[in-house]
Every structure is written in structure tokens, then in C-alpha cells.
Coordinates of C-alpha atoms in Angstrom, one line a residue:
M1190 CA -147.5 40.6 -25.3
R1191 CA -145.3 42.9 -27.3
A1192 CA -142.9 45.5 -26.1
I1193 CA -141.7 48.8 -27.7
G1194 CA -138.8 51.1 -27.0
A1195 CA -140.7 54.0 -25.4
T1196 CA -141.2 53.7 -21.7
L1197 CA -143.5 55.3 -19.2
L1198 CA -141.7 58.0 -17.3
G1199 CA -140.4 56.6 -14.0
A1200 CA -141.5 53.1 -14.7
S1201 CA -139.4 50.0 -15.5
M1202 CA -142.0 48.2 -17.6
P1203 CA -142.1 48.9 -21.3
F1204 CA -145.2 49.6 -23.3
L1205 CA -146.9 46.6 -24.9
L1206 CA -147.3 47.7 -28.5
A1207 CA -144.7 47.9 -31.2
A1208 CA -144.2 51.2 -33.0
A1209 CA -145.1 49.5 -36.4
D1210 CA -147.8 47.2 -35.0
P1211 CA -150.9 47.0 -37.3
E1212 CA -153.2 47.2 -34.2
P1213 CA -152.5 50.6 -32.4
L1214 CA -153.0 50.7 -28.7
I1215 CA -156.6 51.7 -27.8
I1216 CA -157.1 54.5 -25.2
D1217 CA -160.7 54.4 -23.8
A1218 CA -162.4 57.8 -23.4
G1219 CA -165.6 57.7 -21.5
S1220 CA -168.4 60.1 -20.5
A1221 CA -166.3 62.0 -17.9
L1222 CA -163.9 63.1 -20.6
Y1223 CA -166.4 64.3 -23.3
P1224 CA -166.5 67.8 -24.6
A1225 CA -170.0 69.3 -24.1
E1226 CA -170.4 69.8 -27.9
A1227 CA -169.6 66.2 -28.6
L1228 CA -172.1 65.0 -26.0
E1229 CA -174.8 67.2 -27.4
Q1230 CA -174.2 65.7 -30.8
K1231 CA -174.0 62.2 -29.4
L1232 CA -170.8 61.6 -31.2
H1233 CA -168.8 58.3 -30.6
G1234 CA -166.2 56.4 -32.4
D1235 CA -162.5 56.0 -33.0
V1236 CA -160.1 58.8 -33.6
P1237 CA -156.6 57.6 -34.7
I1238 CA -153.7 59.8 -33.5
T1239 CA -150.0 59.8 -34.1
L1240 CA -147.5 60.8 -31.4
K1241 CA -144.1 62.0 -32.3
I1242 CA -141.6 62.0 -29.4
S1243 CA -138.4 64.0 -30.0
E1244 CA -135.0 63.2 -28.6
T1245 CA -135.6 65.7 -25.9
G1246 CA -139.0 64.3 -25.0
E1247 CA -141.1 66.9 -26.7
L1248 CA -144.5 65.5 -27.7
R1249 CA -146.3 66.3 -30.9
C1250 CA -149.6 64.9 -31.8
S1251 CA -151.4 64.8 -35.1
V1252 CA -154.9 63.5 -35.9
A1253 CA -156.1 61.7 -39.0
P1254 CA -158.9 63.7 -40.9
N1255 CA -162.4 62.6 -39.9
E1256 CA -165.2 65.0 -40.7
A1257 CA -167.8 62.9 -38.8
L1258 CA -165.7 63.3 -35.6
A1259 CA -164.2 66.7 -36.2
V1260 CA -165.3 68.0 -32.8
L1261 CA -163.3 65.2 -31.1
R1262 CA -160.0 65.7 -33.1
R1263 CA -158.5 68.4 -30.9
P1264 CA -159.7 66.8 -27.6
S1265 CA -158.1 63.5 -28.6
C1266 CA -154.6 65.1 -28.7
A1267 CA -155.3 67.2 -25.6
L1268 CA -156.2 64.0 -23.7
V1269 CA -152.7 62.7 -24.2
A1270 CA -150.8 66.0 -24.1
A1271 CA -152.2 66.9 -20.7
R1272 CA -150.9 63.6 -19.3
N1273 CA -147.5 63.5 -21.1
I1274 CA -145.7 60.7 -19.3
F1275 CA -143.7 59.6 -22.3
E1276 CA -139.9 59.4 -22.6
P1277 CA -138.0 58.9 -25.9
P1278 CA -136.6 55.4 -26.5
V1279 CA -132.9 54.9 -26.0
K1280 CA -130.5 53.4 -28.6
D1281 CA -126.8 53.0 -28.0
G1282 CA -127.1 54.9 -24.8
K1283 CA -128.7 58.0 -26.5
P1284 CA -132.4 59.0 -26.7
I1285 CA -133.8 58.9 -30.2
A1286 CA -137.0 60.3 -31.8
Q1287 CA -139.9 57.9 -32.3
E1288 CA -143.4 57.8 -33.6
Y1289 CA -146.3 55.8 -32.3
S1290 CA -149.9 55.2 -33.3
F1291 CA -152.9 55.1 -30.9
I1292 CA -156.7 55.1 -31.2
I1293 CA -158.8 57.3 -28.9
R1294 CA -162.0 55.3 -28.5
W1295 CA -164.8 57.8 -27.6
N1296 CA -167.9 56.3 -26.0
P1297 CA -170.3 58.4 -24.0
A1298 CA -171.9 55.3 -22.6
R1299 CA -168.7 54.1 -21.1
D1300 CA -167.9 54.9 -17.4
D1301 CA -164.4 54.2 -16.3
G1302 CA -164.9 55.7 -12.9
Q1303 CA -163.6 52.6 -11.2
F1304 CA -160.1 53.8 -12.2
G1305 CA -160.2 57.0 -10.2
G1306 CA -159.8 59.4 -13.1
A1307 CA -157.0 57.4 -14.8
I1308 CA -157.7 56.4 -18.4
P1309 CA -157.2 52.7 -19.4
M1310 CA -154.9 51.9 -22.3
G1311 CA -155.0 48.6 -24.1
R1312 CA -157.5 47.2 -21.7
A1313 CA -158.6 44.4 -24.0
H1314 CA -155.1 42.9 -23.6
W1315 CA -154.7 43.0 -19.8
I1316 CA -156.3 39.6 -19.1
T1317 CA -157.6 37.3 -21.9
F1318 CA -158.9 33.8 -22.0
A1319 CA -155.4 32.7 -22.9
D1320 CA -154.6 33.5 -19.3
Y1321 CA -157.0 30.9 -17.9
P1322 CA -154.8 28.8 -15.7
A1323 CA -154.3 25.2 -16.9
I1324 CA -155.0 23.8 -13.4
A1325 CA -158.3 25.6 -13.3
G1326 CA -159.2 24.2 -16.7
H1327 CA -158.9 20.6 -15.5
H1328 CA -161.9 21.4 -13.2
M1329 CA -163.7 23.9 -15.5
M1330 CA -163.6 26.5 -12.8
T1331 CA -165.6 29.7 -13.1
G1332 CA -166.3 32.6 -10.8
K1333 CA -166.1 36.3 -10.1
I1334 CA -163.1 38.2 -8.8
E1335 CA -162.7 41.8 -7.8
L1336 CA -159.2 43.3 -7.8
S1337 CA -158.1 46.6 -6.2
F1338 CA -154.8 48.4 -6.9
D1339 CA -153.0 51.7 -6.8
I1340 CA -152.4 53.6 -10.0
T1341 CA -149.2 55.7 -10.0
A1342 CA -148.8 59.2 -11.4
F1343 CA -146.9 57.5 -14.2
G1344 CA -149.8 55.3 -15.2
R1345 CA -148.8 51.9 -13.8
A1346 CA -150.6 49.6 -11.4
Q1347 CA -149.1 48.8 -8.0
N1348 CA -150.1 47.0 -4.8
C1349 CA -152.7 44.8 -6.4
R1350 CA -154.9 42.7 -4.1
I1351 CA -157.9 40.5 -4.3
T1352 CA -160.8 42.2 -2.5
R1353 CA -163.5 39.8 -3.3
T1354 CA -163.7 36.4 -4.9
G1355 CA -166.3 33.7 -5.6
T1356 CA -163.8 31.1 -6.9
T1357 CA -160.7 29.2 -5.8
N1358 CA -157.1 30.5 -5.5
A1359 CA -156.2 28.3 -8.5
L1360 CA -158.2 30.7 -10.7
A1361 CA -157.9 34.0 -8.7
G1362 CA -154.3 33.8 -7.6
G1363 CA -152.7 34.6 -10.9
M1364 CA -154.8 37.7 -11.7
C1365 CA -152.9 40.4 -9.8
P1366 CA -149.5 39.5 -11.4
L1367 CA -151.1 40.0 -14.8
I1368 CA -152.5 43.4 -13.9
L1369 CA -149.2 44.6 -12.4
K1370 CA -147.4 43.5 -15.6
R1371 CA -149.9 44.7 -18.3
A1372 CA -152.3 47.3 -17.0
M1373 CA -151.4 50.8 -18.3
F1374 CA -153.2 54.1 -17.9
L1375 CA -153.0 57.7 -18.8
P1376 CA -152.8 59.0 -15.2
A1377 CA -155.5 60.9 -13.4
L1378 CA -155.0 64.7 -13.1
G1379 CA -155.1 66.6 -9.9
A1380 CA -156.6 70.1 -9.2
D1381 CA -153.3 71.6 -10.4
G1382 CA -153.6 69.8 -13.8
R1383 CA -150.7 67.5 -13.1
P1384 CA -150.7 63.7 -13.1
Q1385 CA -151.4 62.2 -9.7
A1386 CA -151.7 58.8 -8.1
T1387 CA -155.1 57.3 -7.6
K1388 CA -156.8 53.9 -7.0
G1389 CA -158.6 51.5 -9.3
T1390 CA -160.7 48.4 -9.2
L1391 CA -161.4 45.7 -11.8
K1392 CA -164.1 43.1 -11.9
L1393 CA -163.5 39.8 -13.6
D1394 CA -166.1 37.1 -14.4
W1395 CA -164.4 33.9 -15.6
K1396 CA -166.8 31.6 -17.6
W1397 CA -165.9 28.2 -19.0
C1398 CA -165.5 28.1 -22.8
E1399 CA -166.2 24.8 -24.6
A1400 CA -164.2 25.7 -27.7
T1401 CA -161.1 23.7 -28.5
G1402 CA -158.0 24.1 -30.5
E1403 CA -157.7 27.3 -32.6
A1404 CA -161.3 28.2 -31.7
R1405 CA -160.2 28.9 -28.1
R1406 CA -158.6 32.1 -29.3
H1407 CA -162.1 33.5 -29.7
C1408 CA -163.3 32.7 -26.2
P1409 CA -164.3 35.8 -24.3
G1410 CA -162.0 37.2 -21.7
P1411 CA -163.1 37.7 -18.1
D1412 CA -163.1 41.5 -18.0
A1413 CA -166.6 42.4 -16.8
G1414 CA -166.3 46.0 -18.0
A1415 CA -166.9 47.5 -14.6

């Protein structure tokens, strides 16, 4: 995983995406976040945004032109601005301005209710087939695992635990450390419009992949999407 200079406010773990990375971090926006007009038009797709963080932490957001998804341009920036948990990176002991690219992936069929109002960021990179434990591979282990965890008001996972499993500890035991290290969210908002802590769950379904060598990079990850 890759780290960048900007950090989540109050968190010690860095983001996982470099500022100049060719693959911007994807922020999933499901049905609960949709503007009514966009739902009526059944709009869906990717809206690239650019965040500029000043030395003082001021956040500015710009959106790439997209006539087909024009209705979703302003909500894409508002989604992030309402949950501004970003601090500027620090160089030589002083905060510096920085610019980052993200993609807001709008999908009305998606329901991320299992995250208690928090919005997943970079979910595809949380747990991949590359994380399949070697010891489990010797026995071609498979099975379903359900994780529960707290999500802080700063968008990080804490207190992860296995709440249900249909496999051995050799396969399930390493999943919580990965979530604590990699899972990131735009936090849930309280009734006052401010970020608040919440709780989340993640279901994994590990399946054996017969591919070998370089082809194993294309083996599907275990995230069951619910």
C-alpha cells in the first residue's frame, strides 16, 4: 500500500494514495447520499474531484467538467467538504499546501448501510487476494468471515473483532489487523452536521483461486460487498 503526506485529523495512520498516483482514491457514494434530482434521472458514474488543502487547512474542491453527470458535480464536493477531516502535510516542521485527486463513484444501487453512515474510501484495497495467508493456502482454505468495528469521527477503524466465522483462525485471524491498518472513511454526520463516531461491519467470503504466478494478481478479493 502507498502512503501520502496528508493525514486524517487526529489519526496517526497516513492515507494510502500518493498525491501523483495515476489511480485516484475512490469514494463510494450509495443511495443514501443521492440528491433527489439525480435519483429521478437514474444517474450513476464517476465524478473526478481535486482537493486543494492550504497551509492553514482550508479545503477547496474543484470538479472536472462532465455534462452527463452535471447534477452530481456540486454534491460530489459537498460530500467531502461536509466531512472535512484533512490536515495539510508537514515538511521541515511546517505545514504545506497540497493537492489530491479523488473519484466519487455514484451508484444508486449501492447500499453502504453497514458502515453506519460513514462513507468507505478505497474499499477495493482494504483486503485483496494478495492478503490470503500462506499457511491457509497450503490447505486451500475457504470460508466466510464477518467483522465488526468502530469507526471514529476521524474516519478510522478501531476495536475490530470477528463476530462470525465459518473457517479457521489461520484464515480469519489476520483480517482485523488489515482493516485497522487500511480501512478509511469519510465519517458519519450527526444531527448537528458534524462528524461523529459510528459502527461498521464487513463480510468476507474467501474462495480458493486456482491461478498461479502473475495470474494470481487477478484473483478476486474476499469483500462480499455487504
